[in-house]
Short mmCIF file of C-alpha atoms in Angstrom, two decimals:
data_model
loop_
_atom_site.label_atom_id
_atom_site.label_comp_id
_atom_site.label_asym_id
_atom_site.label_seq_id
_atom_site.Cartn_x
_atom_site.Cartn_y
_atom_site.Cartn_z
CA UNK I 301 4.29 -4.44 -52.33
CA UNK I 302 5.15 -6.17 -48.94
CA UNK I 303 7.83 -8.68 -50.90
CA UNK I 304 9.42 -5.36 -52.73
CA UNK I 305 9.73 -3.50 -49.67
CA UNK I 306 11.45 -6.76 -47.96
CA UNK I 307 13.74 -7.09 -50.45
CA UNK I 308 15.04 -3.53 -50.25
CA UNK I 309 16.13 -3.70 -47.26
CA UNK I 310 17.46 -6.77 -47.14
CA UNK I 311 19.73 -5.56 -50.22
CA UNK I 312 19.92 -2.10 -48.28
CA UNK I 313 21.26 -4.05 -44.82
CA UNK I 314 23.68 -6.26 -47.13
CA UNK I 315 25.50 -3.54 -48.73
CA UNK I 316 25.54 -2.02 -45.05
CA UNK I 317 27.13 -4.70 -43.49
CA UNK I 318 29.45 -5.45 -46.73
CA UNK I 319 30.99 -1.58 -46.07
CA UNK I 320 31.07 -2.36 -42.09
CA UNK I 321 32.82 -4.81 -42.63
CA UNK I 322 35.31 -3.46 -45.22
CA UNK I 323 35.64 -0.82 -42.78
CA UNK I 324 36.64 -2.57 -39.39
CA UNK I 325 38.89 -4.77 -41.26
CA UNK I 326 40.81 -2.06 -42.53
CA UNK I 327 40.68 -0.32 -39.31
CA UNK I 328 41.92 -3.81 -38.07
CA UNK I 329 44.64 -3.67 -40.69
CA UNK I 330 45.67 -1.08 -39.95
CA UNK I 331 45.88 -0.92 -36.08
CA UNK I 332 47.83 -4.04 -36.05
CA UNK I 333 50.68 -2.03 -38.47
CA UNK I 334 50.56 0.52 -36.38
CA UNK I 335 50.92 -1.62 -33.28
CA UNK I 336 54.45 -2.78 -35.11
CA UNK I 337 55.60 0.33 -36.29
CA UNK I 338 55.07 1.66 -32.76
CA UNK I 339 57.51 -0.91 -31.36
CA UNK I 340 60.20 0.60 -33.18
CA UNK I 341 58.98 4.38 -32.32
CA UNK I 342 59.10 3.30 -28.65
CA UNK I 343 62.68 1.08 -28.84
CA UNK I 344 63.83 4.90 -30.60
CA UNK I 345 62.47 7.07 -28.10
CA UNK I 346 63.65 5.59 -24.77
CA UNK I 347 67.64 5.41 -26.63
CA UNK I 348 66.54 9.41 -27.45
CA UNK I 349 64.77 9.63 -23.49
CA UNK I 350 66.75 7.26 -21.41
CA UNK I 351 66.33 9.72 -18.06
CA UNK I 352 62.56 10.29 -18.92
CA UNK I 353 59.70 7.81 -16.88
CA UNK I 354 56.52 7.29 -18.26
CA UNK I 355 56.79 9.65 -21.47
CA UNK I 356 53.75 9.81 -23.42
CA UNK I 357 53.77 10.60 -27.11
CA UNK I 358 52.09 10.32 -30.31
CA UNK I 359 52.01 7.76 -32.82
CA UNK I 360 53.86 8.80 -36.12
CA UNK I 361 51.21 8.53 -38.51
CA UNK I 362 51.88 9.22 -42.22
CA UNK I 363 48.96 11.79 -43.04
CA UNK I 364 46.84 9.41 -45.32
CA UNK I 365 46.40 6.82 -42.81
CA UNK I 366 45.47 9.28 -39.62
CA UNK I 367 42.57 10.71 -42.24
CA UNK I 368 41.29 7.33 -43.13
CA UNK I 369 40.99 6.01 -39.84
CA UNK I 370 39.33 9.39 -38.59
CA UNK I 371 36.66 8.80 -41.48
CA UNK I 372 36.72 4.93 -40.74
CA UNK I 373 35.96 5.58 -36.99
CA UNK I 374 32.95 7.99 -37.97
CA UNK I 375 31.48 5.69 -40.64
CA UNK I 376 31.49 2.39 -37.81
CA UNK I 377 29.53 4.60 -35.32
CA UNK I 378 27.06 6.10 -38.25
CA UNK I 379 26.77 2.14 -39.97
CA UNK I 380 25.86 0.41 -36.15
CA UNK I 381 23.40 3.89 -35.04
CA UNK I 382 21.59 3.99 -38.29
CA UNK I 383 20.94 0.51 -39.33
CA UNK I 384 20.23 -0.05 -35.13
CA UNK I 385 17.37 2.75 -34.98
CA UNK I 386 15.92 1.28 -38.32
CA UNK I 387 16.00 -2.28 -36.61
CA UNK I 388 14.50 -0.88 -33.63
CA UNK I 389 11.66 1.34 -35.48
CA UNK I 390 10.58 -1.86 -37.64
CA UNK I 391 10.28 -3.53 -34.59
CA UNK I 392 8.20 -1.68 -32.15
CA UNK I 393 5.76 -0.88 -35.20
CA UNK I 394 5.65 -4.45 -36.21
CA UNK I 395 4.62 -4.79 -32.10
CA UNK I 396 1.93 -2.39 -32.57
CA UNK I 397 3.37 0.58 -31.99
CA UNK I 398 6.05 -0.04 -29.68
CA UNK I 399 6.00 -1.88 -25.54
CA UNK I 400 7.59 -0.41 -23.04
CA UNK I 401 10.04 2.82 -23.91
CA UNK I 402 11.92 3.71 -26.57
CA UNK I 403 15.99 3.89 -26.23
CA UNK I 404 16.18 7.17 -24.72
CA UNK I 405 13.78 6.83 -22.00
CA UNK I 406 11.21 9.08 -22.97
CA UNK I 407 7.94 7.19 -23.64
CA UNK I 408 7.22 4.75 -26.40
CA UNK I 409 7.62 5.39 -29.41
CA UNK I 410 4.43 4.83 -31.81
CA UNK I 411 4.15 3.06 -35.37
CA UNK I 412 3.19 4.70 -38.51
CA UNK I 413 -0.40 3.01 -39.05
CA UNK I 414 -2.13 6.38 -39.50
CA UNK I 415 -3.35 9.61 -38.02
CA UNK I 416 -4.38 7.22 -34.06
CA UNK I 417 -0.83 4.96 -34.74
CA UNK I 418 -3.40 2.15 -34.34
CA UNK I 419 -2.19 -1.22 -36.32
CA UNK I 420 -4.86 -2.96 -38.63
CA UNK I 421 -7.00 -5.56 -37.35
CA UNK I 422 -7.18 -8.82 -38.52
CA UNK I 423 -5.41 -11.47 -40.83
CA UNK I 424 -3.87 -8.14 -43.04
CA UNK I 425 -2.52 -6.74 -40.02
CA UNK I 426 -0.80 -10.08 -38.68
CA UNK I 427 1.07 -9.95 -41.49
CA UNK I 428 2.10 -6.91 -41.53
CA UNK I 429 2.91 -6.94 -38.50
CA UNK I 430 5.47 -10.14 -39.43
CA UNK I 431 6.33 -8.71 -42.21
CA UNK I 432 7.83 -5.73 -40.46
CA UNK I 433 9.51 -8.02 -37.63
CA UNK I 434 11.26 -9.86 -40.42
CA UNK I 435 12.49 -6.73 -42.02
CA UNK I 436 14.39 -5.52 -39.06
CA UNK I 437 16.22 -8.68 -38.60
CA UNK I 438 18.79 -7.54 -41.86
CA UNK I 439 19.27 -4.81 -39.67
CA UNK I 440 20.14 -6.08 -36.79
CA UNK I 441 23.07 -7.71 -38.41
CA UNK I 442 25.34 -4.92 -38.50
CA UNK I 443 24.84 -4.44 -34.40
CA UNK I 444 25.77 -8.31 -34.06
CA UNK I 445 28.64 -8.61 -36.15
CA UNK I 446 29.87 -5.19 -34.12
CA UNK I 447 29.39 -7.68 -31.03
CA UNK I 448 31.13 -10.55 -32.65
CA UNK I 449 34.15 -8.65 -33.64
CA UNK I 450 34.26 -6.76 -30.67
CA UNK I 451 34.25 -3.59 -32.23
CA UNK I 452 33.91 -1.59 -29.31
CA UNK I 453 36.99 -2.76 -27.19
CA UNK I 454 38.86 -2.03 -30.63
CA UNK I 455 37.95 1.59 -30.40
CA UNK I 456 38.56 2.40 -27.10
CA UNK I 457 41.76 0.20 -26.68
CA UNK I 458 42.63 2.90 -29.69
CA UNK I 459 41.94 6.17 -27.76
CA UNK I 460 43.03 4.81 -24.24
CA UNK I 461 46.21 3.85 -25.83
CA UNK I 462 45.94 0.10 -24.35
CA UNK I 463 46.33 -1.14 -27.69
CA UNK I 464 49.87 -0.04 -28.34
CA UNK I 465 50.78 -0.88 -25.24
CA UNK I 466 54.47 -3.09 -24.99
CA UNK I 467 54.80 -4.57 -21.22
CA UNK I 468 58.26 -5.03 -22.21
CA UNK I 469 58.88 -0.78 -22.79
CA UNK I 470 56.40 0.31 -19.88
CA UNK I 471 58.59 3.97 -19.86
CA UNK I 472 57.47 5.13 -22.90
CA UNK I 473 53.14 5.78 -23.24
CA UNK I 474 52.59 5.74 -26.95
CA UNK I 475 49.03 7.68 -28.29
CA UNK I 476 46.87 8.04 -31.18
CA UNK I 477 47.06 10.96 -32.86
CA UNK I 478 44.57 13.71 -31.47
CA UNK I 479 42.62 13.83 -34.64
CA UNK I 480 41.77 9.88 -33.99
CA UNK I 481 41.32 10.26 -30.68
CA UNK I 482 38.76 13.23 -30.48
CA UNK I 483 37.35 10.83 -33.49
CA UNK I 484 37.02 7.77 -31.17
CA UNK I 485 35.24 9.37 -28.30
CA UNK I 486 32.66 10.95 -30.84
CA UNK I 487 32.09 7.44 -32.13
CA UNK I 488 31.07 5.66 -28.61
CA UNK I 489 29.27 9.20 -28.16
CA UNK I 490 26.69 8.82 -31.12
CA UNK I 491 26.59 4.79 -30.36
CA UNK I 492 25.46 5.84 -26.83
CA UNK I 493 23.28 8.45 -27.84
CA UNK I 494 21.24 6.77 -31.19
CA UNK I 495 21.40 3.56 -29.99
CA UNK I 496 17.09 2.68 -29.90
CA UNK I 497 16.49 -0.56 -28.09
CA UNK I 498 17.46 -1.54 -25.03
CA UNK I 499 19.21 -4.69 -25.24
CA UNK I 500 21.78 -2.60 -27.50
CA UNK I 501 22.42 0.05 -24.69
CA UNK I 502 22.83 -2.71 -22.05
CA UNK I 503 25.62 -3.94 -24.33
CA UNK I 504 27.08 -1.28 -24.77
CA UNK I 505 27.57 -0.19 -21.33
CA UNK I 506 27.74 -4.20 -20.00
CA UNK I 507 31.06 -4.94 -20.70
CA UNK I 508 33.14 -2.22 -18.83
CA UNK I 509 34.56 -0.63 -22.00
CA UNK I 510 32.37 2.24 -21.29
CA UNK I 511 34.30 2.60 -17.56
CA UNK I 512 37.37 2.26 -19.18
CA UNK I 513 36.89 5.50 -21.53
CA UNK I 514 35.42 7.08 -18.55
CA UNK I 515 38.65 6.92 -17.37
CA UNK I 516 40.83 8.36 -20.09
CA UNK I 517 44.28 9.76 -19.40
CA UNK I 518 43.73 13.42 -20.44
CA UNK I 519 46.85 14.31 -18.71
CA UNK I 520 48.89 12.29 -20.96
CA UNK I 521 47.47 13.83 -24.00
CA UNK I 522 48.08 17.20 -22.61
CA UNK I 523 51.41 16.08 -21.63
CA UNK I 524 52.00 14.71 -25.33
CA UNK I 525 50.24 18.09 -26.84
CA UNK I 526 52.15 20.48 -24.76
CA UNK I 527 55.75 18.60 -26.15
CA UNK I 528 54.88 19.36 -29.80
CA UNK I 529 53.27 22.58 -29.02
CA UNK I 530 49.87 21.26 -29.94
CA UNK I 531 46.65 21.92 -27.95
CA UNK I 532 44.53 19.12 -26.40
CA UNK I 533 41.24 21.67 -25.43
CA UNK I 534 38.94 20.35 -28.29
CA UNK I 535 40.15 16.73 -27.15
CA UNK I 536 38.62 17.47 -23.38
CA UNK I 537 35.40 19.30 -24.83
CA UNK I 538 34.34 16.46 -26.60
CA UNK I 539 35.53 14.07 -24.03
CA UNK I 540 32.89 16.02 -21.68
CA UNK I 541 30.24 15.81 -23.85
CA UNK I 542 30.65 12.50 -23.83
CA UNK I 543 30.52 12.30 -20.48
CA UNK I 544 26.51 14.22 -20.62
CA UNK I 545 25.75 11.53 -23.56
CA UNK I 546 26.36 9.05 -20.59
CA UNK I 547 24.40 10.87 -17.67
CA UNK I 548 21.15 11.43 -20.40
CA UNK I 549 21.40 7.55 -20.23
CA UNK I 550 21.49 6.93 -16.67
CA UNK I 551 17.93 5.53 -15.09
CA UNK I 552 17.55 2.60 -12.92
CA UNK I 553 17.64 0.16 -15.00
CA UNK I 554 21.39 1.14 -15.89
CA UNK I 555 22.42 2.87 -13.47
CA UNK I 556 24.18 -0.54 -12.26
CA UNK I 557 26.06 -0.33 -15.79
CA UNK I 558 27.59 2.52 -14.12
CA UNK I 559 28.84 1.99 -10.63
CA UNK I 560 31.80 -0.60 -9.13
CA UNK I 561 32.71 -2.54 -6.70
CA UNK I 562 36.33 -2.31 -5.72
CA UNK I 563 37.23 -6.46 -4.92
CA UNK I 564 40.14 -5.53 -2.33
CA UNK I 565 36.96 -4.19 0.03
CA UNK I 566 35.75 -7.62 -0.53
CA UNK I 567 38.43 -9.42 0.10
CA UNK I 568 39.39 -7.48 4.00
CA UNK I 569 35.42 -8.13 4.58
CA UNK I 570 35.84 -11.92 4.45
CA UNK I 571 38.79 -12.43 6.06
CA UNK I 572 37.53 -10.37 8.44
CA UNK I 573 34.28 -12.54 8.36
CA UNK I 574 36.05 -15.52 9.11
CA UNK I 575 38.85 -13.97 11.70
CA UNK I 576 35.61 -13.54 14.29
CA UNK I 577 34.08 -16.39 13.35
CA UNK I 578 37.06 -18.18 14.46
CA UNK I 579 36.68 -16.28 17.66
CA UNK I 580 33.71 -16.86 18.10
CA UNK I 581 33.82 -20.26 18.22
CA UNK I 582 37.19 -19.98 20.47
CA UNK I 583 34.79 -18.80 23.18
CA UNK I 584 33.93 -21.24 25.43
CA UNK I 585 30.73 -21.73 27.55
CA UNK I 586 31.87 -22.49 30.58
CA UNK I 587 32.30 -25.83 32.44
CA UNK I 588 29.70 -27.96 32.01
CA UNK I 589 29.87 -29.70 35.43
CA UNK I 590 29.70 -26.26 37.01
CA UNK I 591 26.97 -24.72 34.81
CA UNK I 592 23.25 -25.60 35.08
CA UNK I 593 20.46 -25.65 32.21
CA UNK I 594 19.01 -22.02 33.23
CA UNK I 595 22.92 -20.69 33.92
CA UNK I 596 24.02 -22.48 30.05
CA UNK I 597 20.46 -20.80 28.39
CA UNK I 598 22.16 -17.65 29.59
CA UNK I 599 25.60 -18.04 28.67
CA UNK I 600 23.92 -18.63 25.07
CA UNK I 601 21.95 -15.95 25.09
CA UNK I 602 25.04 -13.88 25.60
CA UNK I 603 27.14 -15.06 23.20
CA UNK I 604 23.97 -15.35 20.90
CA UNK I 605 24.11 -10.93 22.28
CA UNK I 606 27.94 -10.73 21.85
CA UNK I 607 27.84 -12.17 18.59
CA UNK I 608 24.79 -9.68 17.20
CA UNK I 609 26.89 -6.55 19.05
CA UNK I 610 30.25 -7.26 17.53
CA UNK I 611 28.43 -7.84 14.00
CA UNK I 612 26.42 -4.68 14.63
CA UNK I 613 29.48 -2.32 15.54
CA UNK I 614 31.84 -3.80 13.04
CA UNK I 615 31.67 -1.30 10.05
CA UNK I 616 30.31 -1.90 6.27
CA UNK I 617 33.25 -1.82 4.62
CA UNK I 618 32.21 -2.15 1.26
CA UNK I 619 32.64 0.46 -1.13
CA UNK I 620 30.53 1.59 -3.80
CA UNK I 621 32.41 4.09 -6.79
CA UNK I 622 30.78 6.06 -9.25
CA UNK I 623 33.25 6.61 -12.02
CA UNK I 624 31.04 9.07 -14.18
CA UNK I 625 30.41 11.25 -11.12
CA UNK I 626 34.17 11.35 -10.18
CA UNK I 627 34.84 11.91 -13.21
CA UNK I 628 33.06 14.85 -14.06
CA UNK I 629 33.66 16.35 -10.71
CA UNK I 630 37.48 16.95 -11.59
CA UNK I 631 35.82 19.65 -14.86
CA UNK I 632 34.23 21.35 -12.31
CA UNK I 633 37.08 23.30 -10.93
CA UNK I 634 37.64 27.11 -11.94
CA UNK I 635 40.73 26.71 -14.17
CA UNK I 636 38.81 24.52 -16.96
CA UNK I 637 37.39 26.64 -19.66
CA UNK I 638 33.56 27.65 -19.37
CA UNK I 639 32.09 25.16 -21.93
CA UNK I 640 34.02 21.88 -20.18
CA UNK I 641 32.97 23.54 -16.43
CA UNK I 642 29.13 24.26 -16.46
CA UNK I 643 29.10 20.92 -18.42
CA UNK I 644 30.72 18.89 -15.96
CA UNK I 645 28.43 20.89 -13.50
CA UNK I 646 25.39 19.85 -15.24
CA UNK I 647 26.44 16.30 -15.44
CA UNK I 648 27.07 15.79 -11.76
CA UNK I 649 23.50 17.80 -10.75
CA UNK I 650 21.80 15.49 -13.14
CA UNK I 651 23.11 12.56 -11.49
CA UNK I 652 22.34 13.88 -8.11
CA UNK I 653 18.86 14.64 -9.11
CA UNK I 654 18.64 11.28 -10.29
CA UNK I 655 19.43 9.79 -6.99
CA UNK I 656 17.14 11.90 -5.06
CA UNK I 657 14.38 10.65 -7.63
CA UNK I 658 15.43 6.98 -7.13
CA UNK I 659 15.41 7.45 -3.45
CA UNK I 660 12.20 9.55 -2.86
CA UNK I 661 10.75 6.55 -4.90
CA UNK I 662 12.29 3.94 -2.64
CA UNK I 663 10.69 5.99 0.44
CA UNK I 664 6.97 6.34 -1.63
CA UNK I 665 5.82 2.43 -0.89
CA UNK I 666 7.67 3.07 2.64
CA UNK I 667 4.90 6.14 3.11
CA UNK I 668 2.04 4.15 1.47
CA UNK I 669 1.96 1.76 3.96
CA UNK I 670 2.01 3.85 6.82
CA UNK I 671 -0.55 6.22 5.52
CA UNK I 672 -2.70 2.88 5.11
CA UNK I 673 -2.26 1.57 8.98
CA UNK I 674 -2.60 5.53 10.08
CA UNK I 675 -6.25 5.05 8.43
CA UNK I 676 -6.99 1.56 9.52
CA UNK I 677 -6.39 2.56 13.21
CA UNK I 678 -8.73 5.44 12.29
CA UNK I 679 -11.20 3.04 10.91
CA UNK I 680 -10.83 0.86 14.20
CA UNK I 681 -11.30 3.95 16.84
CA UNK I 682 -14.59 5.34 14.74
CA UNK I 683 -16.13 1.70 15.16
CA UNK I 684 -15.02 1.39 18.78
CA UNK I 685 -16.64 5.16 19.66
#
């Protein structure tokens, strides 16, 4: 019965992976025609807009190919989620029932070994246990040939418009359709939000692409949309619930996944770093036929001051940016429609309440301690009375 079962689904994860990767080779395909045929759209549009800076405006897509890759982009995200959860399920039962938590930080998850989710004892339950292992590994074949062919940067190069992009015609923005757009962001949303084990969300969110659809240019699609009297408002709903498909996902482990470090702060902090070190050691002592042992100890001992002072006043001038945060902060003013606002709002109080979690735990060990020398003093006065 074990050997059936195996073979299923290593047939079932073949023909899966066969259609993935039918599907992002046509997607492929046909980005890369696009990518040509919006060379000449862009060489016609700054002849037609020669006054006219930065211009966005939508690919011309024949209607055929904007439906196909609208249903490519959904079947991607549903081929990587599905055969990723099954992976991940197999696995934490063939562990016993799952370590650690599951993918959406809520507890582990427990294997199907009857009413208590205990797994059998003994030689029949090793091998079960194996047996299940080995059938995720099929599985897991979609999510690494995703990896391998960079799927990810594919998509959102699509919807951030980076992948039409001609240095040569920089006046002219060129952007997916808003059908393939609102299509893209619901892909990485359903990736983000299905995705079961934890080495898959720390890829996901690893690489940066995440950031960079954090930081889509609405304003160019509204700009594009307004032009052709279209409307980009289902465009920016979506784009916000992608943004609370991100915050659900935010704990310490990945919260780092989320912040950056602007380098330019970097850079002005060493060459500051080095500017008073070279004044420091500019500074002399004194003359050493003048100056004593005790009277040289002291000049020491205030440089060894002046050097502590001037690194104590000197300000931290690293930076630390939250893109997500910022992000949904600008849906939180009173012109954005009441769906987008008191999503955005619940977004950036989630986050917050995160951090005062995080740091409330930080303090916890902090009040331990002190609660323990409180008592040991205690201890100590009782025995001395």
């Amino acid at each position: 019965t074990m050997t059936t079962t195996a073979t299923t689904a290593v047939e079932e994860a073949h023909l899966l992976l066969e259609e993935l990767r039918t599907v992002v080779t046509r997607l492929e395909d046909l980005a890369r025609r696009v990518r040509r045929a919006a060379s000449r759209d862009r060489d016609d549009d700054e002849n037609e807009h020669e006054n006219e800076n930065d211009s966005p405006r939508f690919l011309r897509l024949d209607e055929r190919d904007e439906g196909d890759a609208v249903e490519w982009l959904r079947r991607i995200a549903e081929l990587v989620a599905s055969s990723e959860r099954k992976a991940g399920r197999l696995s934490r039962r063939g562990r016993g029932g799952g370590e650690g938590r599951n993918g959406n930080g809520h507890g582990p998850e427990k294997g199907n070994y009857g009413n208590n989710d205990i797994p059998p004892e003994g030689e029949e339950g090793r091998r079960r246990r194996q047996h299940e292992e080995e059938m995720a590994l099929p599985y897991l074949s979609l999510f690494e040939f995703f990896c391998e062919k960079n799927v990810l940067a594919l998509v959102v190069n699509i919807v951030t418009g980076a992948a039409f992009a001609d240095d040569a015609s920089p006046s002219v923005r060129l952007l997916p359709p808003l059908s393939i757009a609102t299509q893209s962001i619901q892909s990485v949303s359903i990736l983000v939000q299905n995705v079961s084990r934890p080495t898959t969300l720390y890829y996901l969110l690893s690489n940066n692409r995440v950031n960079d659809l954090i930081d889509l240019p609405l304003r160019l699609y509204q700009r594009a949309a307004w032009r052709e009297g279209a409307e980009a408002g289902e465009l920016t709903t979506h784009f916000v619930s992608f943004l609370k498909s991100l915050a659900m996902r935010v704990n310490r482990e990945t919260l780092q996944f989320f912040l950056s470090f602007p380098r330019t702060n970097e850079k002005e902090e060493v060459e500051e770093e080095k500017e008073e070190k070279r004044d420091d050691d500019e500074k002399p002592l004194g003359d050493a036929d003048d100056v004593d042992g005790e009277t040289k100890k002291e000049a020491m001992k205030s440089k060894t001051v002046s050097e502590g002072t001037s690194t104590s006043r000197r300000p931290h001038r690293r930076i630390v940016e939250f893109p997500l945060y910022a992000r949904a902060l600008e849906f939180c003013a009173s012109e954005q429609d009441s769906f987008v606002r008191v999503t955005a709002m619940n977004v950036c109080m989630n986050l917050v309440r995160l951090a005062a979690r995080c740091e409330e735990d930080d303090a916890k060990p902090e009040r331990d301690n002190n609660h323990r020398d409180v008592d040991d003093v205690r201890h100590r006065d009782i025995d001395d009375g």
